Coordinates of C-alpha atoms and ligand atoms in Angstrom, one line a residue:
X12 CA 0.0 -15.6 24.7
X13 CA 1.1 -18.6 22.8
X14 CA 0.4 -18.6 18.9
X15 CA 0.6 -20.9 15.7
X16 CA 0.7 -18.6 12.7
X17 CA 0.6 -20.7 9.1
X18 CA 1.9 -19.6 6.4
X19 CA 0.3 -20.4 3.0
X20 CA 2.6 -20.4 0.2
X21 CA 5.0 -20.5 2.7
X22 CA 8.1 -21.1 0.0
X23 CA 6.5 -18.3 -2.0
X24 CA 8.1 -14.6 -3.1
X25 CA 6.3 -13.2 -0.2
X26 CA 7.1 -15.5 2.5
X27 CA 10.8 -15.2 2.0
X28 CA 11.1 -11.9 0.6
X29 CA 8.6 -9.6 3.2
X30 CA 6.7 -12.1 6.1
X31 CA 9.9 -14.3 7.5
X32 CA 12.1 -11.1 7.6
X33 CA 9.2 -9.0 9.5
X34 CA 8.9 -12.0 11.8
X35 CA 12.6 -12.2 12.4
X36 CA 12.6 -8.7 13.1
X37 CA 10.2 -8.9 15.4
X38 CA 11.8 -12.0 17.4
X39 CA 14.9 -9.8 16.8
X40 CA 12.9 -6.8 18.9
X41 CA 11.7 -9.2 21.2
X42 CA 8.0 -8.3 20.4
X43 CA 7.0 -11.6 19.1
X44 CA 5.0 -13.0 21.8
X45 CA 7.6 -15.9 23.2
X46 CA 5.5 -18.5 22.5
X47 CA 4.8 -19.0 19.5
X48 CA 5.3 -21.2 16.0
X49 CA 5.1 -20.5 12.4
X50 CA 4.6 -23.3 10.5
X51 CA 5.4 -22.5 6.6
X52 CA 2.2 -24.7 3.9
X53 CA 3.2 -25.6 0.8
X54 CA 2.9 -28.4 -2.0
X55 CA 6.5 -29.4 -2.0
X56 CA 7.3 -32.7 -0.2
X57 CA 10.0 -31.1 3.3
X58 CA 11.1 -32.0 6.7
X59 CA 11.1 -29.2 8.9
X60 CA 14.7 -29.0 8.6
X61 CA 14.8 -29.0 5.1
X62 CA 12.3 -25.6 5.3
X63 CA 14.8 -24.0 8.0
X64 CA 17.6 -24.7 5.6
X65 CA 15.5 -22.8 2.6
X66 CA 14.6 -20.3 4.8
X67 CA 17.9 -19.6 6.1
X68 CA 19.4 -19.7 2.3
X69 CA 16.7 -16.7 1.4
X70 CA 17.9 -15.0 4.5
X71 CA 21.2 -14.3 2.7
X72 CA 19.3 -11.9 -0.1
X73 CA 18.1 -9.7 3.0
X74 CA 20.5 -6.5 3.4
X75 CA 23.0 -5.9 5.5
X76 CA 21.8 -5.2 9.4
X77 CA 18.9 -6.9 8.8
X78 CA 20.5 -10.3 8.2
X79 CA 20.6 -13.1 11.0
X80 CA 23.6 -14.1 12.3
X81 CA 24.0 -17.8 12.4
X82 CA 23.8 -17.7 15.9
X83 CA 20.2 -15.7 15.7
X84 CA 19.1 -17.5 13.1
X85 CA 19.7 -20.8 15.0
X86 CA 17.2 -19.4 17.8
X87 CA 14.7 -17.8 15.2
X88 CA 14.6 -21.6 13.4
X89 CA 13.4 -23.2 16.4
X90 CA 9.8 -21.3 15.3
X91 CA 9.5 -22.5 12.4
X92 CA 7.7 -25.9 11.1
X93 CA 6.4 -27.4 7.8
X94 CA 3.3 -28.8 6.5
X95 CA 2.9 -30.1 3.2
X96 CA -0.3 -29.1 1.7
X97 CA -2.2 -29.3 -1.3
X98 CA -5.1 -26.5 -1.0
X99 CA -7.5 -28.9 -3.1
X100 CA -6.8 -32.0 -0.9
X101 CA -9.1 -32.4 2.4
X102 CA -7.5 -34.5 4.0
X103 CA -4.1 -32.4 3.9
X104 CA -6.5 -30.2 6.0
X105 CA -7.1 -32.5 9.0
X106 CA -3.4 -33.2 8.4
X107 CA -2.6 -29.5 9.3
X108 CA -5.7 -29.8 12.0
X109 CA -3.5 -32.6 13.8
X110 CA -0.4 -30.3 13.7
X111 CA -2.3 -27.3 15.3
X112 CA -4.1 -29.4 18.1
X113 CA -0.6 -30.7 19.1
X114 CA -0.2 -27.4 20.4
X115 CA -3.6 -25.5 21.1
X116 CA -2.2 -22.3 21.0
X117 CA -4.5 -19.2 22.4
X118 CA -4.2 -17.8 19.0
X119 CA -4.2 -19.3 15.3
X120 CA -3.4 -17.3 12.7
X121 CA -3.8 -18.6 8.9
X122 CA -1.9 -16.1 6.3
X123 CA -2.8 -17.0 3.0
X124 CA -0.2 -15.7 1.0
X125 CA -0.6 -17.9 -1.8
X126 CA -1.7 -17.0 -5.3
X127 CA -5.1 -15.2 -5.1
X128 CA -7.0 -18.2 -7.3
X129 CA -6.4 -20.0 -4.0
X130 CA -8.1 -17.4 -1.3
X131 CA -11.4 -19.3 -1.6
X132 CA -10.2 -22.5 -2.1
X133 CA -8.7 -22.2 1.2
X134 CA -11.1 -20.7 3.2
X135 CA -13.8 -23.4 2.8
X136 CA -11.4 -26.2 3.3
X137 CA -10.4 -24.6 7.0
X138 CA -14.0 -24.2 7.3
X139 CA -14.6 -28.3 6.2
X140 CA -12.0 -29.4 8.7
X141 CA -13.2 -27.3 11.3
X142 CA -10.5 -25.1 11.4
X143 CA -12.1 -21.7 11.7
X144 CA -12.5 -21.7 15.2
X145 CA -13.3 -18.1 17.3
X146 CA -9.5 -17.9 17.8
X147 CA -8.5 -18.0 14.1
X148 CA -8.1 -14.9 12.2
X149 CA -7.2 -15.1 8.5
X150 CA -5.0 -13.2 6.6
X151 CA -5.6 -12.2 3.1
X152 CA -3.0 -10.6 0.7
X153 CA -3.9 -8.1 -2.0
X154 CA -5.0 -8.2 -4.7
X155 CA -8.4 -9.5 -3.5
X156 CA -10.1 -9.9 -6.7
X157 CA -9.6 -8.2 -10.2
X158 CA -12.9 -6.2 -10.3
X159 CA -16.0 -5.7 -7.8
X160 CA -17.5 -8.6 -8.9
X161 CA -14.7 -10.9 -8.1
X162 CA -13.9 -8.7 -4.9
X163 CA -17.6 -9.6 -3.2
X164 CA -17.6 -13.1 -4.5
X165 CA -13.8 -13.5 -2.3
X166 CA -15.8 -11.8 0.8
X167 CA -18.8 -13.9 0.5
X168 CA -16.8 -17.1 0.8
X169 CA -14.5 -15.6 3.2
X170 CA -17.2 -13.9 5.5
X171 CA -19.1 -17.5 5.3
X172 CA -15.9 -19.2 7.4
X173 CA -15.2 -16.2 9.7
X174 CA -16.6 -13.2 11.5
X175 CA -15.2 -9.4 9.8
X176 CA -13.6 -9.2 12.9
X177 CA -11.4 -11.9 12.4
X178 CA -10.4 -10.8 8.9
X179 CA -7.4 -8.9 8.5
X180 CA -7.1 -7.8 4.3
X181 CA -4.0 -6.5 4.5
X182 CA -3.0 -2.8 2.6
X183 CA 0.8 -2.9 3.4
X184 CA 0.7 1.1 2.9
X185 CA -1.0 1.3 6.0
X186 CA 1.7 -0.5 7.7
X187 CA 4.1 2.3 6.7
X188 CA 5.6 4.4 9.4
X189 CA 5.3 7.2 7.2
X190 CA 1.5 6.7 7.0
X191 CA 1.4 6.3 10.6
X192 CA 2.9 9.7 10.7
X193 CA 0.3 11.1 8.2
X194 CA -2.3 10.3 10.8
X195 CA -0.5 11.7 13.5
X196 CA 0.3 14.9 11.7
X197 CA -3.2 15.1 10.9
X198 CA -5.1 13.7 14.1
X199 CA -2.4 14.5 16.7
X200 CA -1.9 18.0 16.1
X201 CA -4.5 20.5 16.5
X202 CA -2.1 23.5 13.6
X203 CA -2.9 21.9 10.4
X204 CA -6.7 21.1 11.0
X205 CA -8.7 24.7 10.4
X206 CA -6.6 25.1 7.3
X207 CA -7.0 21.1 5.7
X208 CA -10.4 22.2 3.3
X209 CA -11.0 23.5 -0.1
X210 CA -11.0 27.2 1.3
X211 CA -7.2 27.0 2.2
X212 CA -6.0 24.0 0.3
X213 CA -6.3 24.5 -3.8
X214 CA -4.8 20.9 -4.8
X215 CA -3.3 17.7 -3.4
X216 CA -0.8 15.6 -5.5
X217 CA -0.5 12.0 -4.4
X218 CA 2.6 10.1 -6.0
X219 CA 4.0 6.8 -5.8
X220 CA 6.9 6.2 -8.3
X221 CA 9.2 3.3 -8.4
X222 CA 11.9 2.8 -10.4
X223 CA 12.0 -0.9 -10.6
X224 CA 10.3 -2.6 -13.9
X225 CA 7.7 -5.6 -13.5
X226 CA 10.8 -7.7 -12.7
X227 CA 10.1 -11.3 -12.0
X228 CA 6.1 -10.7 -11.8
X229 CA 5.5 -10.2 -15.6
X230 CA 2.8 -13.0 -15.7
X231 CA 1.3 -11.2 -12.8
X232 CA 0.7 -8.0 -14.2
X233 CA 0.2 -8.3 -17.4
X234 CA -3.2 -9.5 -15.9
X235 CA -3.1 -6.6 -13.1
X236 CA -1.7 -3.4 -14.2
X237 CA -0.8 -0.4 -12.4
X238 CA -4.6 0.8 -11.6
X239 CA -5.3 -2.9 -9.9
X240 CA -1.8 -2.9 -8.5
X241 CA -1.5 0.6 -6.8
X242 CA -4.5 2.4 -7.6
X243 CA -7.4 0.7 -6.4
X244 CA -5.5 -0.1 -3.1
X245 CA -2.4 1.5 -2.2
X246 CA -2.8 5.1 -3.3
X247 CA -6.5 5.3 -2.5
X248 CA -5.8 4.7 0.9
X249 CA -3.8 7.3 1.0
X250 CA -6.1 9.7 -0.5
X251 CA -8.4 8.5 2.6
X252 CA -6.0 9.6 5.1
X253 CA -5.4 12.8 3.6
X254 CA -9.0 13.8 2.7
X255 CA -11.3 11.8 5.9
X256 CA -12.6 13.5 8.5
X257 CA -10.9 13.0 11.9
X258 CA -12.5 9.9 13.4
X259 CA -14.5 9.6 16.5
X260 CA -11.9 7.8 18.6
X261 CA -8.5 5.7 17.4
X262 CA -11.0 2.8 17.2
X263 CA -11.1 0.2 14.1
X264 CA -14.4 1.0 12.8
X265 CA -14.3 4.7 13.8
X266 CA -11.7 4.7 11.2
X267 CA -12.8 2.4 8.5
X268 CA -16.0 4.8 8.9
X269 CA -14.5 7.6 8.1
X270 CA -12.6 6.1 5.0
X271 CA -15.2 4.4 3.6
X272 CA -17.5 7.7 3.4
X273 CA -14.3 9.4 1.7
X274 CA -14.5 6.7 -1.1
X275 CA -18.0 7.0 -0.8
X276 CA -18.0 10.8 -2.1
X277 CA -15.6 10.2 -4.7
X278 CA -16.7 11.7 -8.2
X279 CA -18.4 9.3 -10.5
X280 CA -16.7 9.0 -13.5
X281 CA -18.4 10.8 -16.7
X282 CA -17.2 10.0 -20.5
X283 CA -15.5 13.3 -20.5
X284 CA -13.6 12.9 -17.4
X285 CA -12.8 9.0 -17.9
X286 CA -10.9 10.6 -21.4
X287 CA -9.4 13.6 -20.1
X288 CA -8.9 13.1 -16.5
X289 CA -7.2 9.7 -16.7
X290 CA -4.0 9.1 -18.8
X291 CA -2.8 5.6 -18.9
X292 CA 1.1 4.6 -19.7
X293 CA 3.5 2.1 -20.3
X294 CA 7.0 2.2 -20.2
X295 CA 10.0 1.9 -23.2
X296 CA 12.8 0.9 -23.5
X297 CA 15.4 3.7 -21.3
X298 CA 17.9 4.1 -19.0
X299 CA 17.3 4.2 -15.2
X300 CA 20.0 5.5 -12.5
X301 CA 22.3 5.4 -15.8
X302 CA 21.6 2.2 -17.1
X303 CA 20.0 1.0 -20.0
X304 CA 16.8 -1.0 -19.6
X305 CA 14.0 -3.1 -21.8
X306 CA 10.4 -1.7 -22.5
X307 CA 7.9 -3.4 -20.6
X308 CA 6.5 -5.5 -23.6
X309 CA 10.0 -7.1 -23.4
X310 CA 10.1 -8.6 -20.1
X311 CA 9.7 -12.0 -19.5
X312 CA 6.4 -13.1 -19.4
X313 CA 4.6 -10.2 -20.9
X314 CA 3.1 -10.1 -24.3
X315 CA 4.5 -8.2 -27.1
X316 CA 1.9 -6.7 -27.6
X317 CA 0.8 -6.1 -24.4
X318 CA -2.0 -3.4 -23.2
X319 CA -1.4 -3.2 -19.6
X320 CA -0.3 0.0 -18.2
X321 CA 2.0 0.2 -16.3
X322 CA 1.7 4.1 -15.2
X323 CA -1.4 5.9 -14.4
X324 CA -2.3 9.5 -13.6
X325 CA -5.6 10.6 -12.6
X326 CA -7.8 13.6 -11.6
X327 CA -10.1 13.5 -8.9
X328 CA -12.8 15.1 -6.5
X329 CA -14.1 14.1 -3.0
X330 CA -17.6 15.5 -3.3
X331 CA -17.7 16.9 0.2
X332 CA -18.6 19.9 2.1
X333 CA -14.5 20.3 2.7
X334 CA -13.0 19.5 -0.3
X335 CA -15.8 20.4 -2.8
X336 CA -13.9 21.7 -6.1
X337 CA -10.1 20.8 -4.9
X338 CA -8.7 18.1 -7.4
X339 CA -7.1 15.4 -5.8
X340 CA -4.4 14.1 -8.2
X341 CA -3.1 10.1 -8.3
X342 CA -0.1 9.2 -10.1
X343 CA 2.1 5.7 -9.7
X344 CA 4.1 4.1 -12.6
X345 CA 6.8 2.0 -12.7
X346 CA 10.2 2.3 -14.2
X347 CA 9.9 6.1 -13.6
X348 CA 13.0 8.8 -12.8
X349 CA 12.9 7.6 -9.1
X350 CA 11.5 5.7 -6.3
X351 CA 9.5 8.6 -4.6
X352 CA 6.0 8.3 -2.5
X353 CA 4.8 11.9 -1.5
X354 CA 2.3 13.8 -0.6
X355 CA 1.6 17.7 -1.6
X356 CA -0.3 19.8 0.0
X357 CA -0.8 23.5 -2.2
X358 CA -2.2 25.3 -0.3
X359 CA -3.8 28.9 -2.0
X360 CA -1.9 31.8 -3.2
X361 CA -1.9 35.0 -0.6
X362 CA -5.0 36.6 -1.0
X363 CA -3.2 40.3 -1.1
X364 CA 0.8 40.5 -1.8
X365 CA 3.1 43.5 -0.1
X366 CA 6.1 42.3 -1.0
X367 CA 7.9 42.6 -4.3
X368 CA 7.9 39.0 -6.6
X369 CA 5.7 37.1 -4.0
X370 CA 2.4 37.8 -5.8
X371 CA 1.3 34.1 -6.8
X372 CA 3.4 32.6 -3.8
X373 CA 1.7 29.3 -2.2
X374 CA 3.0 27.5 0.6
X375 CA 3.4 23.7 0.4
X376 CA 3.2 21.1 2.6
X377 CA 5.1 17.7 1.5
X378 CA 4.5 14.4 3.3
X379 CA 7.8 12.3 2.2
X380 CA 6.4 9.0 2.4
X381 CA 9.9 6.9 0.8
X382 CA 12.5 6.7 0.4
X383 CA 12.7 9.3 2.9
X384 CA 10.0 9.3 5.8
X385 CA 9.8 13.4 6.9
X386 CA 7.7 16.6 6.4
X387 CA 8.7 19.4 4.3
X388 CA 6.5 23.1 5.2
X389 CA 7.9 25.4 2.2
X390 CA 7.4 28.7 3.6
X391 CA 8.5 32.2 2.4
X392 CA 11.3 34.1 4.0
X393 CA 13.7 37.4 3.3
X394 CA 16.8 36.0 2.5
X395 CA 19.9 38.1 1.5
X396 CA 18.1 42.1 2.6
X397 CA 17.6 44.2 -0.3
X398 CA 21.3 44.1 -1.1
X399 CA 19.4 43.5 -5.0
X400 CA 18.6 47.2 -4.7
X401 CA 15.3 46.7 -5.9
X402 CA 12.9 48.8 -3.7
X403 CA 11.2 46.7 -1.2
X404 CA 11.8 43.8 -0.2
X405 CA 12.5 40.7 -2.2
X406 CA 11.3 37.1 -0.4
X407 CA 13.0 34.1 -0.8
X408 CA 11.4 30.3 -0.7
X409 CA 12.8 28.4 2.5
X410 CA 11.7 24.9 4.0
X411 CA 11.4 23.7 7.3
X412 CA 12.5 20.4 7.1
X413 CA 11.8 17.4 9.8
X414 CA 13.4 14.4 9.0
X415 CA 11.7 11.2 10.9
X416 CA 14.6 8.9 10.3
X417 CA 17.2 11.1 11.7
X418 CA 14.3 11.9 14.3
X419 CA 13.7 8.7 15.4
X420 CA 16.4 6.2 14.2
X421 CA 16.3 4.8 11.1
X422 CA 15.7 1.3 12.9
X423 CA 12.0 1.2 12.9
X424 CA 9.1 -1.1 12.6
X425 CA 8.7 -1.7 8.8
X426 CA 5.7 -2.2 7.8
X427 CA 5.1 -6.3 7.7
X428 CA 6.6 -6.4 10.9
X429 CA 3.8 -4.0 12.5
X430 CA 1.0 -5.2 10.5
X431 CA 2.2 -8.7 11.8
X432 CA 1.9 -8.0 15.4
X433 CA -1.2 -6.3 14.3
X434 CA -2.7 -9.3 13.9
X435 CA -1.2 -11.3 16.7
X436 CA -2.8 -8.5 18.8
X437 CA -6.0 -8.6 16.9
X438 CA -5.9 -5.0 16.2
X439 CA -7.7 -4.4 13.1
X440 CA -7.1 -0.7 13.1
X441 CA -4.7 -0.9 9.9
X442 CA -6.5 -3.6 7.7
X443 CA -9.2 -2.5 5.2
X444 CA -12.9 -3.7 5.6
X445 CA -14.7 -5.0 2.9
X446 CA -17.4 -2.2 2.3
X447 CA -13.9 -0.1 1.9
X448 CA -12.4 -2.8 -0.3
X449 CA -15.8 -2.3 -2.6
X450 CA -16.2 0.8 -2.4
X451 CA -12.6 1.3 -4.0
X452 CA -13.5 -1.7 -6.5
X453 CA -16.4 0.3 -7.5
X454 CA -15.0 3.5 -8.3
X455 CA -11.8 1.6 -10.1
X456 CA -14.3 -0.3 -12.6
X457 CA -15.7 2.4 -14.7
X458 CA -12.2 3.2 -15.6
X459 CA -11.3 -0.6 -16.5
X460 CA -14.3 -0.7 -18.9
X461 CA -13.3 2.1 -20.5
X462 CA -9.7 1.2 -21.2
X463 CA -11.2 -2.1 -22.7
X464 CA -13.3 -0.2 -25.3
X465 CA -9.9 2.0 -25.9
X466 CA -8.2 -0.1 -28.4
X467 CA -5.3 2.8 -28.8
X468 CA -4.1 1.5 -25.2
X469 CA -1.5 3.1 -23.1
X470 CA 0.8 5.8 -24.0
X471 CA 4.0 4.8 -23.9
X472 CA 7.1 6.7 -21.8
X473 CA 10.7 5.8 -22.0
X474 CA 11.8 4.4 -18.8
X475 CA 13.7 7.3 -16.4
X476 CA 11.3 9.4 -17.1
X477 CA 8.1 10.9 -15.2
X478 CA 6.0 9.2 -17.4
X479 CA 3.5 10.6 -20.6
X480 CA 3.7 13.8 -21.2
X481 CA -0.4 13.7 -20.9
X482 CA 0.0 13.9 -17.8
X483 CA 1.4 16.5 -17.4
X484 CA -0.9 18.3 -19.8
X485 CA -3.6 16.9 -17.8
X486 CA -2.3 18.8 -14.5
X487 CA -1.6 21.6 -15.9
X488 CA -5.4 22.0 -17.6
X489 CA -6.4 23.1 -14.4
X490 CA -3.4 25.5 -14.2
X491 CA -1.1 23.2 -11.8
X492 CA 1.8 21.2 -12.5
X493 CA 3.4 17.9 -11.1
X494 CA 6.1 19.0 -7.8
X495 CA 9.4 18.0 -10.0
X496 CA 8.4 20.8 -12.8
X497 CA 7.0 23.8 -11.1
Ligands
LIG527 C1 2.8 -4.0 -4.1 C2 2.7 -4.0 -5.6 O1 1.6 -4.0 -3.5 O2 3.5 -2.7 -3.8 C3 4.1 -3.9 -6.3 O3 2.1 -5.3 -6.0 C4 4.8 -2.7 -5.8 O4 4.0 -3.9 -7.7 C5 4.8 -2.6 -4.3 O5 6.1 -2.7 -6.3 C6 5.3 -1.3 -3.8 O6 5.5 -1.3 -2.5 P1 6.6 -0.5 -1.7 O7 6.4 -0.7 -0.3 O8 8.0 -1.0 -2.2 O9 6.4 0.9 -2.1

């Protein structure tokens, strides 16, 4: 299968830092389809040599085993092409138009990886020069809007130029072998099934921590924040995959399906839950990994003053027949005490206890998303006899531990990469649909209006730390606490 995949914002921070080092992986693999071409779009005035020679120059901030060698890179470079483009210009559209019909490749794929101002701007210029042909499928980055409003007003343009089916919106969670594993766990094995519903599970804790501040991307977020940034997108997926019901078949729709009821049944905000069931942070000056580090409202590009949160723990419900009553608990911050994406799984205390000291004792299931990709089932076991000389027997907590790195080599498909071939395949199976995308937009907003009429704003938390302490209050309401201080 030949292809032509263009690249908007093709000298952009995404181009150079995630898409051209998942394509050379892949070429690296071999799974790129042989023949094929990826032509990098941007404003800037290049040759095509002058683009291999940035690219290559990027290449060096990639780690270690994931670099090219000259030699590789040589071969890789062959691929790649240039375009100058101006997305407001027409004509630099039929200019791109000539390029592609040079080729008349079986596939053409347009990545828009450009600023999101641009996502419609672009789509009905293709669609003006004709270049949203039955074998195009467009590729759109997150974030896809900044409310439900602008969300629908992005799928309207984009659904007038091409067909659902030919729309990949790309959720790079999904793309996670981790969350590959999450289905598999889940879908693939028949143990954990009678036991995933509110009479056997009595929580679930979803976390995504990084470490790393707003770095470069200040400008960005102070217009974004962490519920646009991970909320409304990354860790609601998530909560999909843990709480939908299995799907018909592995089909794309089966599974969108089954998502989108999940968001669907999601507990309407009230004003007393929207105050006591969502805590908003930001973060302080602090030290992270032993170093000393700025507040957020330092950064470059953010104002002192600044409102945006950059942490965010919520409580929620899927209003179901199997999780009716469990709480489903969100948090994700940045410049916390680690970079850590898990999943828990409490399941309920024993309903009657024979041993001494195991009277409240829950087993825990832990889905290690990153840095480590694994399973952890914390079981209870008798450890050292009754050598304590207490009478009966005392039980100690044990884990069984499956690590999928060491499992299956550390040197597997990251996440681009497979969402990449995705889309050269035209698998839609890990790409959101828009009724998902809205639904998720819909449930975010009452908690963005809210925030808006809050003129206290975020609680602050130094950096290194596990963010406001209201959030922890806020878990432990209910009688729970966060994994790190049980
Ligand atoms: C992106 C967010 O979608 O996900 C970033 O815009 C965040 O702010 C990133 O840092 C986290 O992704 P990962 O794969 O490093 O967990």
């Amino acid at each position: 299968m030949s292809f032509d995949l263009v690249l908007f914002g093709g000298t952009g921070d995404l181009a150079w830092r995630k898409l051209m080092p998942a394509l050379f992986q892949a070429f690296r693999h071999g799974t790129l389809p042989a023949e094929g071409r990826i032509t990098g779009v941007a404003r800037d005035d290049m040759s095509h040599e002058q683009y291999r020679t940035l690219i290559q120059s990027r290449f060096n901030s990639v780690e270690g085993a994931k670099r090219p060698s000259d030699e590789e890179f040589q071969r890789f470079a062959a691929l790649l092409h240039y375009v100058r483009l101006d997305a407001s210009k027409a004509e630099d559209f039929q200019r791109l138009r000539n390029h592609l019909e040079e080729r008349n490749a079986d596939t053409v794929v347009m990545y828009v990886a450009t600023a999101p101002g641009l996502f419609t701007t672009v789509c009905e210029q293709l669609a003006t020069a004709g270049l949203n042909t039955p074998k195009t499928r467009i590729v759109l980055e997150k974030p896809l809007g900044h409310d439900l409003a602008s969300n629908r007003a992005i799928n309207q343009t984009v659904r007038k130029a091409f067909n659902e089916n030919q729309i990949f919106r790309i959720d790079h969670y999904l793309g996670k072998p981790s969350v590959q594993n999450l289905f598999a766990l889940r879908f693939g094995n028949a143990l954990f099934e009678p036991m995933w519903r509110r009479e056997h599970i009595a929580n679930i804790q979803i976390t995504i921590s990084e470490d790393l501040g707003v770095e470069k991307r200040g400008a960005f977020y102070e217009n974004t924040g962490a519920l646009r940034d991970m909320v409304q997108n990354h860790a609601l997926q998530l909560l999909c995959a843990v709480g939908m019901e299995p799907p018909i078949n592995a089909h794309a729709d089966a599974i969108r399906d089954e998502k989108l009821k999940v968001l669907r049944s999601l507990k309407p905000w009230t004003s007393e839950t929207l105050t006591h069931h969502v805590v908003r942070g930001q973060y302080s000056a602090g030290a992270v990994g032993g170093t000393a580090v700025p507040g957020y409202r330092a950064e470059f590009g953010v104002d002192p003053q600044s409102h945006t949160e950059t942490f965010v723990a919520l409580r929620t419900e899927i209003a179901n027949w199997r999780w009716a009553g469990v709480p489903f608990y969100i948090r994700t911050g940045k410049r916390l005490a680690g970079r850590d994406a898990h999943i828990e799984v409490n399941f309920r205390p024993m309903p009657h206890a024979i041993f001494a000291n195991t009277g409240n004792t829950a087993n825990r299931l832990v889905i290690n998303l990153q840095p480590k990709d694994g399973l952890e089932l914390h079981l209870m076991a008798e450890g050292q006899g009754t050598r304590s000389g207490s009478a009966g027997q005392t039980l100690v907590p044990v884990q069984l531990d499956l690590d999928f790195d060491k499992r299956f080599g550390a040197e597997r498909v990251g996440a681009y990469e497979r969402l990449l071939l995705d889309v050269l395949d035209g698998r839609l199976n890990l790409f959101v649909r828009s009724d998902e995308q809205e639904a998720a937009w819909r449930w975010v907003e009452p908690i963005l209006n809210h925030w808006k009429n809050d003129t206290v704003g975020p609680r602050l938390y130094a950096a290194g730390t596990w963010g406001p302490s209201a959030s922890s209050a806020m878990i432990a309401r209910d009688g729970f606490c966060w994994s790190e201080e049980c």
